[in-house]
Short mmCIF file of C-alpha atoms in Angstrom, two decimals:
data_model
loop_
_atom_site.label_atom_id
_atom_site.label_comp_id
_atom_site.label_asym_id
_atom_site.label_seq_id
_atom_site.Cartn_x
_atom_site.Cartn_y
_atom_site.Cartn_z
CA LEU G 124 134.97 46.55 9.15
CA LEU G 125 133.95 45.49 12.68
CA SER G 126 130.48 45.71 14.21
CA ARG G 127 129.86 47.46 17.54
CA ARG G 128 129.57 44.06 19.25
CA GLN G 129 132.81 42.89 17.66
CA ARG G 130 134.60 46.04 18.82
CA GLN G 131 133.36 45.49 22.38
CA MET G 132 134.61 41.88 22.32
CA CYS G 133 137.95 42.96 20.89
CA ILE G 134 138.38 45.57 23.63
CA ARG G 135 137.67 42.98 26.31
CA ASP G 136 140.22 40.66 24.72
CA SER G 137 142.83 43.41 24.81
CA MET G 138 142.63 43.66 28.60
CA SER G 139 144.13 40.18 28.97
CA MET G 140 146.42 40.22 25.94
CA ASP G 141 149.81 38.70 26.58
CA GLY G 142 152.87 38.18 24.40
CA ILE G 143 154.78 40.52 22.12
CA CYS G 144 151.93 43.01 21.46
CA GLY G 145 149.57 44.84 23.77
CA SER G 146 147.95 47.99 25.11
CA ASP G 147 149.88 50.69 26.97
CA ASP G 148 148.86 53.62 29.16
CA PHE G 149 152.49 54.84 29.44
CA SER G 150 152.36 54.94 33.23
CA ASP G 151 155.49 52.82 33.79
CA SER G 152 158.94 54.28 34.33
CA GLY G 153 160.27 52.62 31.16
CA LEU G 154 158.93 52.00 27.70
CA SER G 155 157.16 48.65 27.33
CA LEU G 156 158.87 45.87 25.41
CA TYR G 157 155.79 45.77 23.19
CA TRP G 158 157.27 48.72 21.29
CA GLN G 159 159.95 49.01 18.62
CA TRP G 160 161.40 52.22 17.19
CA ASN G 161 161.30 52.32 13.40
CA HIS G 162 164.78 53.92 13.35
CA ASN G 163 167.39 54.32 16.06
CA PRO G 164 165.64 56.76 18.43
CA VAL G 165 166.74 60.26 19.32
CA ASP G 166 166.69 59.72 23.08
CA GLN G 167 166.39 63.42 23.92
CA ALA G 168 163.20 63.64 21.85
CA TRP G 169 160.93 61.32 23.81
CA SER G 170 160.00 61.18 27.46
CA LEU G 171 157.79 59.37 29.98
CA THR G 172 158.56 61.92 32.71
CA ASP G 173 157.91 65.33 31.13
CA ARG G 174 154.20 64.66 31.65
CA PRO G 175 153.74 61.61 33.91
CA GLY G 176 151.25 59.09 32.53
CA PHE G 177 151.91 60.20 28.95
CA LEU G 178 154.51 59.47 26.29
CA ARG G 179 155.81 62.76 24.93
CA LEU G 180 157.11 62.60 21.36
CA LYS G 181 159.16 65.68 20.44
CA THR G 182 160.28 66.73 16.99
CA SER G 183 164.05 66.63 16.55
CA ARG G 184 164.76 66.82 12.83
CA VAL G 185 163.10 68.49 9.85
CA VAL G 186 162.01 65.84 7.30
CA ASP G 187 159.54 65.72 4.45
CA ASN G 188 157.80 62.37 4.98
CA LEU G 189 156.88 59.70 7.51
CA PHE G 190 159.28 57.08 6.15
CA VAL G 191 162.38 59.02 7.21
CA ALA G 192 160.90 60.51 10.39
CA PRO G 193 162.78 59.83 13.64
CA ASN G 194 161.14 58.39 16.77
CA THR G 195 158.25 56.58 15.09
CA LEU G 196 156.97 54.00 17.58
CA THR G 197 155.60 50.72 16.23
CA GLN G 198 153.95 47.42 17.11
CA ARG G 199 153.25 44.48 14.82
CA MET G 200 149.74 44.14 13.43
CA VAL G 201 148.42 40.65 14.24
CA GLY G 202 146.02 38.51 12.20
CA PRO G 203 143.39 37.51 11.57
CA LYS G 204 141.90 40.84 12.77
CA CYS G 205 143.22 43.56 15.04
CA MET G 206 142.53 47.12 16.05
CA GLY G 207 144.75 49.90 17.38
CA THR G 208 143.46 53.09 19.00
CA VAL G 209 145.61 56.01 20.12
CA SER G 210 144.73 59.09 22.16
CA LEU G 211 146.76 62.21 21.29
CA SER G 212 147.03 65.59 23.00
CA LEU G 213 147.99 68.15 20.35
CA GLY G 214 148.58 71.35 22.34
CA GLY G 215 152.36 71.28 21.89
CA MET G 216 152.38 71.06 18.08
CA LYS G 217 154.10 73.78 16.04
CA ASP G 218 153.47 75.05 12.53
CA GLY G 219 154.46 72.36 10.03
CA ASP G 220 154.29 69.46 12.49
CA ARG G 221 152.74 66.15 11.46
CA ALA G 222 151.52 63.60 14.03
CA GLY G 223 149.26 60.58 13.96
CA LEU G 224 148.71 56.86 13.52
CA SER G 225 149.56 54.65 10.55
CA ALA G 226 149.15 51.14 9.25
CA PHE G 227 152.79 51.14 8.29
CA ASN G 228 154.95 49.47 5.65
CA GLY G 229 156.26 50.32 2.19
CA ASP G 230 152.63 50.98 1.23
CA SER G 231 150.89 52.64 4.16
CA GLY G 232 147.54 54.02 5.19
CA VAL G 233 148.07 57.12 7.35
CA LEU G 234 145.94 59.28 9.64
CA THR G 235 147.85 62.55 10.05
CA ILE G 236 147.15 65.57 12.22
CA GLU G 237 148.63 68.55 10.35
CA LYS G 238 149.41 71.85 12.08
CA ASN G 239 149.45 74.64 9.49
CA GLY G 240 149.74 78.07 11.05
CA ASN G 241 147.23 78.02 13.90
CA LYS G 242 144.94 75.50 12.23
CA LEU G 243 144.70 71.74 12.76
CA SER G 244 143.48 69.30 10.11
CA LEU G 245 143.00 65.54 10.08
CA VAL G 246 144.25 64.07 6.81
CA MET G 247 143.73 60.46 5.72
CA SER G 248 146.09 59.36 2.93
CA GLU G 249 147.62 56.38 1.21
CA GLN G 250 151.40 56.67 1.00
CA LYS G 251 153.64 54.51 -1.20
CA SER G 252 157.40 54.58 -0.81
CA VAL G 253 159.48 54.16 -3.95
CA PHE G 254 162.69 52.29 -3.20
CA GLU G 255 165.71 52.98 -5.40
CA LYS G 256 167.77 49.78 -5.47
CA THR G 257 170.99 51.40 -6.67
CA LYS G 258 171.02 53.78 -3.69
CA ARG G 259 169.35 51.28 -1.33
CA ALA G 260 167.12 54.06 -0.11
CA ILE G 261 163.63 55.48 -0.52
CA SER G 262 163.84 58.04 -3.34
CA ARG G 263 160.32 59.48 -3.02
CA VAL G 264 156.90 58.95 -1.47
CA ASP G 265 153.76 59.02 -3.62
CA MET G 266 150.78 60.22 -1.58
CA THR G 267 147.08 60.04 -2.41
CA GLU G 268 144.99 62.19 -0.09
CA GLN G 269 141.55 60.71 0.54
CA ALA G 270 140.07 63.05 3.15
CA ARG G 271 140.86 66.32 4.93
CA ILE G 272 138.84 67.40 7.96
CA PRO G 273 139.29 70.62 9.99
CA LEU G 274 139.77 70.07 13.74
CA ASN G 275 138.96 72.50 16.52
CA LYS G 276 140.02 70.35 19.47
CA GLU G 277 143.45 69.55 20.84
CA LEU G 278 142.50 66.04 21.97
CA VAL G 279 141.79 63.43 19.30
CA TYR G 280 141.42 59.66 19.13
CA LEU G 281 142.62 57.79 16.03
CA ARG G 282 141.82 54.18 15.14
CA VAL G 283 143.10 51.64 12.62
CA GLU G 284 141.25 48.35 12.05
CA GLY G 285 143.04 45.55 10.20
CA ASP G 286 141.49 42.54 8.49
CA PHE G 287 143.98 39.93 7.27
CA THR G 288 141.50 37.07 6.76
CA ASN G 289 141.53 35.04 3.53
CA GLY G 290 143.91 37.36 1.72
CA ARG G 291 141.74 40.43 2.38
CA ASP G 292 144.70 42.33 3.85
CA GLU G 293 143.07 45.72 4.26
CA VAL G 294 142.84 48.42 6.88
CA ARG G 295 140.19 51.04 7.65
CA PHE G 296 140.37 54.26 9.58
CA SER G 297 138.21 56.29 11.93
CA TYR G 298 138.54 59.11 14.44
CA SER G 299 136.74 60.42 17.50
CA LEU G 300 136.73 63.67 19.45
CA ASP G 301 135.37 62.11 22.66
CA GLY G 302 136.55 58.47 22.56
CA LYS G 303 132.95 57.27 22.20
CA THR G 304 131.52 58.32 18.84
CA TRP G 305 133.62 57.06 15.94
CA ILE G 306 133.58 58.59 12.46
CA PRO G 307 134.93 56.57 9.50
CA VAL G 308 137.37 58.48 7.31
CA GLY G 309 138.75 57.71 3.87
CA LEU G 310 138.67 54.44 1.96
CA PRO G 311 140.09 51.01 2.85
CA VAL G 312 143.79 50.62 2.10
CA LYS G 313 145.28 47.37 0.82
CA MET G 314 148.32 46.27 2.83
CA LYS G 315 150.87 44.34 0.80
CA PHE G 316 152.91 41.62 2.49
CA ASP G 317 156.23 43.13 1.47
CA TYR G 318 159.78 42.87 2.76
CA THR G 319 161.72 44.43 -0.12
CA ARG G 320 161.51 48.10 0.94
CA MET G 321 161.26 48.24 4.73
CA PHE G 322 160.26 45.22 6.82
CA MET G 323 158.10 42.12 6.62
CA GLY G 324 154.40 42.47 7.38
CA SER G 325 152.57 45.54 8.70
CA LYS G 326 152.79 47.62 11.86
CA PHE G 327 150.81 50.13 13.85
CA ALA G 328 152.93 53.29 13.98
CA ILE G 329 152.59 56.37 16.20
CA PHE G 330 154.54 59.33 14.84
CA ASN G 331 155.34 63.01 15.23
CA TYR G 332 157.74 64.88 12.95
CA ALA G 333 158.54 68.42 11.84
CA THR G 334 158.46 69.77 8.30
CA HIS G 335 159.36 73.40 9.16
CA SER G 336 161.20 73.66 12.48
CA VAL G 337 161.83 71.47 15.52
CA GLY G 338 160.62 71.97 19.06
CA GLY G 339 157.01 70.84 18.92
CA TYR G 340 155.58 67.80 20.67
CA VAL G 341 152.50 65.63 21.13
CA ASP G 342 151.50 63.71 24.27
CA VAL G 343 150.29 60.14 23.79
CA ASP G 344 147.84 59.28 26.57
CA SER G 345 147.19 55.66 25.66
CA PHE G 346 147.33 53.01 22.96
CA ASP G 347 144.70 50.28 23.01
CA TYR G 348 145.64 47.13 21.11
CA SER G 349 142.73 44.77 20.45
CA PHE G 350 142.99 41.28 19.05
CA CYS G 351 139.88 40.02 17.24
CA ASP G 352 138.99 36.44 16.37
CA ALA G 353 138.26 35.78 12.69
CA SER G 354 135.05 33.91 13.52
CA MET G 355 133.35 37.06 14.87
#
């Protein structure tokens, strides 16, 4: 989606980004105003002090999908092009935990780290929420898995690149084990400009939730938000 030169220019732009969106190294005593919780947060399940310099996201409720997960942290995706990169430490995950980065809305592209037993896998999927108007709630989530990759490291970098130029409205995904070499994963996902199921537009979303039992956690080292000019 973006060339190496474009990525370098976007990263430089992010250093001076100002406004309602931006990068965060989670070194401050409070959570930046760049962020919004997707639901009312469980305050006991996140911390900036348990591991200074990191945001710790703890599981607090057993759920079966991202759309109802508590303590999902989001920022708006900005046009015409943008890129979000998160660094995650996975050593605190428990069996059944799901953590990662999403291009988030009613139809979402999702990079998920799954902990199953003692094994970690990176799963790229497209997830579509089905909203039941009579109940005014999401009745189910239809998921199409595009890629599944075994992981043997407890530090991973996840990236989402968005292109909203000329009605393109798509996102692409990649991951890295060292923060330098990036590996594309899955297919582009079309992001619909929808407000009928969740919210208007699309968001970057960092998440961690439990599907078996609570008590696990991930540590978020940093989130790099890059704004890219459409002319590049």
